[in-house]
Tab-separated table of C-alpha atoms and ligand atoms in Angstrom:
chain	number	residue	atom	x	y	z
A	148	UNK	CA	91.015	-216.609	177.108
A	149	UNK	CA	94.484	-215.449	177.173
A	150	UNK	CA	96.658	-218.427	178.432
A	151	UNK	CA	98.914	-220.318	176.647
A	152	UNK	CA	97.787	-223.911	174.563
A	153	UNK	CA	97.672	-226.949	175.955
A	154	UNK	CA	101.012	-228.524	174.128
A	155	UNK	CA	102.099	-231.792	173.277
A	156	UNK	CA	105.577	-232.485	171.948
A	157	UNK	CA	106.683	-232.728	168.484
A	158	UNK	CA	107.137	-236.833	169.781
A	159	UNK	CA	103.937	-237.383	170.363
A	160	UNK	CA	102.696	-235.483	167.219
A	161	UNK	CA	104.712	-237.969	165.154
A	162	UNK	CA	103.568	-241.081	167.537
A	163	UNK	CA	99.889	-240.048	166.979
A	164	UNK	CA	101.035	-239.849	163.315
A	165	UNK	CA	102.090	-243.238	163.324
A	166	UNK	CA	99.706	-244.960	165.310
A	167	UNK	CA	96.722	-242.962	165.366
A	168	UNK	CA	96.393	-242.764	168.871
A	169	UNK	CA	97.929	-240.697	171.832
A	170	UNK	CA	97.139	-241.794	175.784
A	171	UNK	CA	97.908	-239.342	178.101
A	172	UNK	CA	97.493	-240.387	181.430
A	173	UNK	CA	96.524	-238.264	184.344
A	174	UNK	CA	95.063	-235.065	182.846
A	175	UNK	CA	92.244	-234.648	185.114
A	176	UNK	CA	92.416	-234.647	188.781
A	177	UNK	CA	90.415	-236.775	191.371
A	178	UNK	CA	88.237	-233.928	192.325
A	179	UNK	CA	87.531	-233.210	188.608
A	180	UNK	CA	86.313	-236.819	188.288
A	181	UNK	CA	84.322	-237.110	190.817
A	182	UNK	CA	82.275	-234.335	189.475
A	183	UNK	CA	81.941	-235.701	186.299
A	184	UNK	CA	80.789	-239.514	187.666
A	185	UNK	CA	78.289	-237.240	190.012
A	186	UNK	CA	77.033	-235.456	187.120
A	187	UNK	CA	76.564	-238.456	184.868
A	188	UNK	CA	74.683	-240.944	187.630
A	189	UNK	CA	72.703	-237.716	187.887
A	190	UNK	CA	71.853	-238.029	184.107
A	191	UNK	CA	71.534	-241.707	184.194
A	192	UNK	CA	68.910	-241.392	186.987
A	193	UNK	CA	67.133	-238.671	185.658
A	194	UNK	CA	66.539	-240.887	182.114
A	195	UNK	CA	67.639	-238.570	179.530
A	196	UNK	CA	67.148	-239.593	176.005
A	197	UNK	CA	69.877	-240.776	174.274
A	198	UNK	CA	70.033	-238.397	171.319
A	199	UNK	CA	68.237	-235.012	172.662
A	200	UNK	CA	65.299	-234.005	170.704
A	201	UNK	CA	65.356	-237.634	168.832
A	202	UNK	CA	63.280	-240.503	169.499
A	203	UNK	CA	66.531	-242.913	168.400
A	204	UNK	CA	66.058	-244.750	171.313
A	205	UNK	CA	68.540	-248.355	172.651
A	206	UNK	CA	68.048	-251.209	171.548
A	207	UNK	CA	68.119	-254.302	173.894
A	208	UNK	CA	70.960	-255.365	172.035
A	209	UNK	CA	72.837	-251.987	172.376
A	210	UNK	CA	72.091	-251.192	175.977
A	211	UNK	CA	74.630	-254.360	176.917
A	212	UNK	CA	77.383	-252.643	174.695
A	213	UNK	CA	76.441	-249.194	176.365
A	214	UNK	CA	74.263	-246.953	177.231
A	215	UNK	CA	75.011	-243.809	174.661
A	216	UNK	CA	74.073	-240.607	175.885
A	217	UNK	CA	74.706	-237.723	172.992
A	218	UNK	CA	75.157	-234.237	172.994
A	219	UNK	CA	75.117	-233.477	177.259
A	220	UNK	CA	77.227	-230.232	176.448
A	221	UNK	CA	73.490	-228.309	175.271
A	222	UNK	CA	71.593	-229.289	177.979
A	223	UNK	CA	73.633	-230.562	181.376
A	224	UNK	CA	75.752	-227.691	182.385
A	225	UNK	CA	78.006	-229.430	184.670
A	226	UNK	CA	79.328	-231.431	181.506
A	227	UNK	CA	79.517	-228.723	179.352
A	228	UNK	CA	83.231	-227.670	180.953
A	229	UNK	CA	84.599	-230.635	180.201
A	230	UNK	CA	83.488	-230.596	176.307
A	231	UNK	CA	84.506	-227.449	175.934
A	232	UNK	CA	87.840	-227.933	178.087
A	233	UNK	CA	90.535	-226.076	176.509
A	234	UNK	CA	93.357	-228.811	177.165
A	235	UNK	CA	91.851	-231.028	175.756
A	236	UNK	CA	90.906	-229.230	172.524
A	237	UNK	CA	94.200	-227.294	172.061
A	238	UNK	CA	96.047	-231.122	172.097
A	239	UNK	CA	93.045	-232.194	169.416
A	240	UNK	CA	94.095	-229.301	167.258
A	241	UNK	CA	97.723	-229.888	167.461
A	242	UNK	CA	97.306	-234.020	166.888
A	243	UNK	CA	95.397	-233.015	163.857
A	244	UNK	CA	97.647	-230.449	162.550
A	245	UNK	CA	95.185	-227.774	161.782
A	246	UNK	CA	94.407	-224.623	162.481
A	247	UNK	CA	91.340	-224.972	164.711
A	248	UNK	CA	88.748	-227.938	165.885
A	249	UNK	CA	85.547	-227.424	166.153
A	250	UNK	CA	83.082	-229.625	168.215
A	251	UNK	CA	81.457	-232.291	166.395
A	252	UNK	CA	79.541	-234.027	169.047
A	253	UNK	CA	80.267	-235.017	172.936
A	254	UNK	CA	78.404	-238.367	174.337
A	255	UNK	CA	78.663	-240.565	177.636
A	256	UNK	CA	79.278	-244.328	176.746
A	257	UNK	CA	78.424	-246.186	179.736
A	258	UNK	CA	79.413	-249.847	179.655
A	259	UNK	CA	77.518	-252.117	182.036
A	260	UNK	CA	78.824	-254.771	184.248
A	261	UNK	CA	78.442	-258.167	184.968
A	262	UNK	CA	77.163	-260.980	182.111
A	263	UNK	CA	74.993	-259.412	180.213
A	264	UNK	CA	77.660	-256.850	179.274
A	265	UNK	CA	79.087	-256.919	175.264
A	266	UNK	CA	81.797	-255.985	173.673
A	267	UNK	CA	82.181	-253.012	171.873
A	268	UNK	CA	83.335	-254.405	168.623
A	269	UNK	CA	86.148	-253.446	166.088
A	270	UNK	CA	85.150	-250.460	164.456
A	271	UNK	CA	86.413	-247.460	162.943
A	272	UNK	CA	84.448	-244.264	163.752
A	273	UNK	CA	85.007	-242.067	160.736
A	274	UNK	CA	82.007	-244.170	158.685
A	275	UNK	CA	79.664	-243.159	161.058
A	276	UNK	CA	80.703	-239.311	160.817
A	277	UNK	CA	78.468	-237.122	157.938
A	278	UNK	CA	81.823	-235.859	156.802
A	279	UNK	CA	83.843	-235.693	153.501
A	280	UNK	CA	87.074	-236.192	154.963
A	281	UNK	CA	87.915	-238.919	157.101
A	282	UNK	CA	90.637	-237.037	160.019
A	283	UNK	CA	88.053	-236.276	163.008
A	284	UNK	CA	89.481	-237.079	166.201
A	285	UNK	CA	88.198	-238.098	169.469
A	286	UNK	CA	89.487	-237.500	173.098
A	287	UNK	CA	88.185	-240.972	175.477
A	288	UNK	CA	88.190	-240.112	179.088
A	289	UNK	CA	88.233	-242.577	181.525
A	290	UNK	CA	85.599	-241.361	184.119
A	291	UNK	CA	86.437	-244.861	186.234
A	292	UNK	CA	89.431	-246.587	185.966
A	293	UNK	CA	89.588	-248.818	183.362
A	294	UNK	CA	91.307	-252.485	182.369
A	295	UNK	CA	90.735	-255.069	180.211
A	296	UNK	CA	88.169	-256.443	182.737
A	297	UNK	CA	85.964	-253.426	182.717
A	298	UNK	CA	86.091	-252.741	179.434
A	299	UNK	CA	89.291	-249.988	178.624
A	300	UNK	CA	89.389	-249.379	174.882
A	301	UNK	CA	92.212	-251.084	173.080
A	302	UNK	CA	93.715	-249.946	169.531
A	303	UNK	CA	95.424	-251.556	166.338
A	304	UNK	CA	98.181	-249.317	166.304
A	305	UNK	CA	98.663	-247.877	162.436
A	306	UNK	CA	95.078	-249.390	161.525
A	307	UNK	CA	94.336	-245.502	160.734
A	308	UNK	CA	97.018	-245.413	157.348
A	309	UNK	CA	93.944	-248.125	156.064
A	310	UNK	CA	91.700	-244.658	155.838
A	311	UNK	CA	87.764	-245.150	155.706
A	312	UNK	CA	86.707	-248.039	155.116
A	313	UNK	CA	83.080	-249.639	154.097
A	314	UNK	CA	81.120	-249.827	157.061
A	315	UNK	CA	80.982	-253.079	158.536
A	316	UNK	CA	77.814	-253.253	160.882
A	317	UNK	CA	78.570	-252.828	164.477
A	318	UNK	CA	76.652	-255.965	165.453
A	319	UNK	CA	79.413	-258.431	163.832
A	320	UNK	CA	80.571	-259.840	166.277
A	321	UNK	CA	84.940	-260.635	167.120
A	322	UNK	CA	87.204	-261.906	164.350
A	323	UNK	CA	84.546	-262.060	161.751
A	324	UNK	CA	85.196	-258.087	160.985
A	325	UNK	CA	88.331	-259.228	160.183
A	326	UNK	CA	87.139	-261.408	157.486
A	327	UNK	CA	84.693	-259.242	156.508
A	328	UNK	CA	87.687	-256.077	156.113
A	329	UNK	CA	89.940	-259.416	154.011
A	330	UNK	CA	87.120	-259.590	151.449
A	331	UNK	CA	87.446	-255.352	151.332
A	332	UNK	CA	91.518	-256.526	150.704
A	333	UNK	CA	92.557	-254.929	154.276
A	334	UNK	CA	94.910	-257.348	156.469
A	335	UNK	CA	94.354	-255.754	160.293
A	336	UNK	CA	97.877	-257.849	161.776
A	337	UNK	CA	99.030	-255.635	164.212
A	338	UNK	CA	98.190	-256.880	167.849
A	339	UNK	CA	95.821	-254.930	169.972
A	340	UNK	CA	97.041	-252.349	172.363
A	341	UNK	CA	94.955	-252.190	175.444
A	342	UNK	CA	94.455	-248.244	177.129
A	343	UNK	CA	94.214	-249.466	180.761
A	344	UNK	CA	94.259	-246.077	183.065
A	345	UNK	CA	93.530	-244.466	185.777
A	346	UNK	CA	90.073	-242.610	186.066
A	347	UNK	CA	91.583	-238.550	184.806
A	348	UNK	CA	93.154	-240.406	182.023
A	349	UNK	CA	92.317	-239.974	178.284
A	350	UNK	CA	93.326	-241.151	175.300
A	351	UNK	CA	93.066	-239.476	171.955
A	352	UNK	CA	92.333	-241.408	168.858
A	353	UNK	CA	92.281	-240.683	164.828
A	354	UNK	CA	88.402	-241.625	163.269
A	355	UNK	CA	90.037	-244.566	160.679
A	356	UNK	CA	91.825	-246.432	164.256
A	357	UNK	CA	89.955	-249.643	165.037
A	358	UNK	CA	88.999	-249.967	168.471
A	359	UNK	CA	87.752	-252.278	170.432
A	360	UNK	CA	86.700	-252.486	174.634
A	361	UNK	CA	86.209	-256.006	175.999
A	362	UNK	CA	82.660	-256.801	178.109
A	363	UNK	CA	82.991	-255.149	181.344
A	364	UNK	CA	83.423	-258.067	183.749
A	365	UNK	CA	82.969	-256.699	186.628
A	366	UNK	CA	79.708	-255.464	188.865
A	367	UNK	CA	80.477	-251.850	188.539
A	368	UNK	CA	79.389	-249.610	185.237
A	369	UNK	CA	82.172	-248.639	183.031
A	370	UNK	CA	81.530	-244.384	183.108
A	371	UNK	CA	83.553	-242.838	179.966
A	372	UNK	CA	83.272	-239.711	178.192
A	373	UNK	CA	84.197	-239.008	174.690
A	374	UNK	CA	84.604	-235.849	172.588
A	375	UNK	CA	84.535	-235.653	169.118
A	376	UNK	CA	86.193	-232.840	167.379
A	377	UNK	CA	86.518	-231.628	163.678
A	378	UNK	CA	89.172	-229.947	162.314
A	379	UNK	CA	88.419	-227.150	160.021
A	380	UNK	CA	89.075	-227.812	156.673
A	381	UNK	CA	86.422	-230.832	156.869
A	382	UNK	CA	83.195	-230.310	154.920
A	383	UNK	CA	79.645	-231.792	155.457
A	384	UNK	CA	78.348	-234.893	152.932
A	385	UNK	CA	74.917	-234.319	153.540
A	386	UNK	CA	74.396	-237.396	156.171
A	387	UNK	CA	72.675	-237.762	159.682
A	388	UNK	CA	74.171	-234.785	161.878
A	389	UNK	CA	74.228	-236.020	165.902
A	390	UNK	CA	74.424	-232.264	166.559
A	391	UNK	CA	71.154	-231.611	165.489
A	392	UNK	CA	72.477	-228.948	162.691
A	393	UNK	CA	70.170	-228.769	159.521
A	394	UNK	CA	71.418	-226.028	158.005
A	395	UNK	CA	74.273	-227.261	156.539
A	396	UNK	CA	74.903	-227.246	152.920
A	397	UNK	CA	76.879	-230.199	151.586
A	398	UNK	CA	80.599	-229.579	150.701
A	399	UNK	CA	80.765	-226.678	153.255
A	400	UNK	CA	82.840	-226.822	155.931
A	401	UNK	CA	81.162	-227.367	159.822
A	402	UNK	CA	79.514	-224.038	161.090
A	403	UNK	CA	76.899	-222.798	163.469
A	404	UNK	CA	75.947	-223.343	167.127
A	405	UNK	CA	75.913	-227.097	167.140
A	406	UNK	CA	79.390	-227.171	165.770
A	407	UNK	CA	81.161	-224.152	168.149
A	408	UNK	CA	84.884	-224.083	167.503
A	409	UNK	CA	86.835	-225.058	170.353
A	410	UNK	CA	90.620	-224.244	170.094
A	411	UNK	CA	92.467	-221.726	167.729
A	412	UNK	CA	95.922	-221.729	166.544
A	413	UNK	CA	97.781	-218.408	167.549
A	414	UNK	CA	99.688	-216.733	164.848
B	789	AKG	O1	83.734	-246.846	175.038
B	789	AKG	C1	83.581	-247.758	174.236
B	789	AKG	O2	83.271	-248.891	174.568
B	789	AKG	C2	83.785	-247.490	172.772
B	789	AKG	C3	84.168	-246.091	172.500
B	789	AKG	C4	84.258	-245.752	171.069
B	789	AKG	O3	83.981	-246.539	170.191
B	789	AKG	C5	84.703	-244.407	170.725
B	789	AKG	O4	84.925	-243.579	171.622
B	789	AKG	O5	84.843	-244.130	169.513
């Protein structure tokens, strides 16, 4: 692949810096999106399990925050381009400053509509993550476009600088993470910013943001796709691996065909 990276500007480097997020609107076309909703009501019909080769399956509970499909990149080859997309990868690598990202894990969050839809609530992601270090990254596209009324994500710009904190369970519900986090000592006071977009947008954010994404209000399913990308330097701490990889020895850094490396620096 010899074409030049994907850049972002020193600006936006230091605004993802500062705020731990970086929406860039417009990066996919139309024609690109349409193939990606196709491809996912495809999967949706066709009942694939949520974690491949897993039997981790929804919970009632869970299915009104989303329906969580993991890893399409190994076995739906009309994702796959769009994990491995090389925009998208070379702007990971230059948010996180390293010198290459490799692919942690890729996963459709589909948000359904109407009443019975849930918030996603405040959470960071980097607890979840079987990693040492706490700077994976993720890339949120909007396969529909999304508001606050079908559910966008929103952000607490800076909430990153608070690093990894002690995993508060996903099922608590609004405010009450925040005074769970003031017992951990953490004061969350910056207001929410919300990453309304057109479908082709994404957004980029650090694993230690909170985020948030409202119920989806309306009658339509929410369709987003998220990568999640580790730079290299970050080792493995011997937890659950949603890439499947076993082989990994604890306090080496990501390897192997679940983890392919997406985007190198050039010299
Ligand atoms: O799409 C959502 O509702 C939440 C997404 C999320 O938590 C993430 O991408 O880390």
């Amino acid at each position: 692949m010899n074409r030049p990276a994907t850049s972002v500007t020193t600006q936006q480097i230091q605004l993802y810096r500062d705020q731990g997020y970086l929406q860039l609107p417009h990066l996919f076309s139309s024609e690109e999106m349409d193939a990606l909703r196709a491809a996912l009501d495809h999967i949706i019909e066709q009942g694939r399990a949520r974690v491949l080769g897993e039997d981790r399956e929804h919970d009632e509970d869970f299915k009104q925050v989303f329906l969580q499909l993991v890893n399409l990149w190994v076995d739906q080859p009309e994702v796959r381009s769009f994990t491995f997309d090389r925009r998208l990868a070379d702007i990971a690598r230059q948010l996180a400053e390293c010198r290459a990202v490799l692919l942690h894990h890729d996963q459709a969050l589909i948000k359904p509509g109407g009443d019975w839809s849930r918030a996603t609530n405040w959470h960071q992601d980097a607890p979840y993550y079987p990693m040492q270090q706490s700077d994976a990254l993720s890339a949120w596209i909007a396969v529909d476009d999304v508001s606050t009324e079908n559910g966008c994500l929103q952000f607490l710009p800076g909430s990153h600088r608070f690093g990894s904190l002690e995993l508060v369970p996903f099922d608590v519900e609004g405010a009450s993470i925040f005074d769970q986090l003031a017992q951990q000592g953490v004061t969350l006071d910056a207001a929410p910013v919300s990453m309304a977009m057109a479908a082709g947008g994404v957004s980029f954010h650090h694993g230690c943001l909170f985020h948030y994404a409202s119920p989806n209000r309306t009658e339509r399913p929410r369709r987003a796709f998220t990568i999640i990308y580790t730079p290299d330097h970050v080792t493995y701490d011997g937890g659950w691996d949603p890439a499947g990889a076993t082989d990994l020895e604890v306090g080496e850094p990501f390897s192997g065909p679940q983890h392919p490396v997406l985007s190198v620096a050039r010299r």
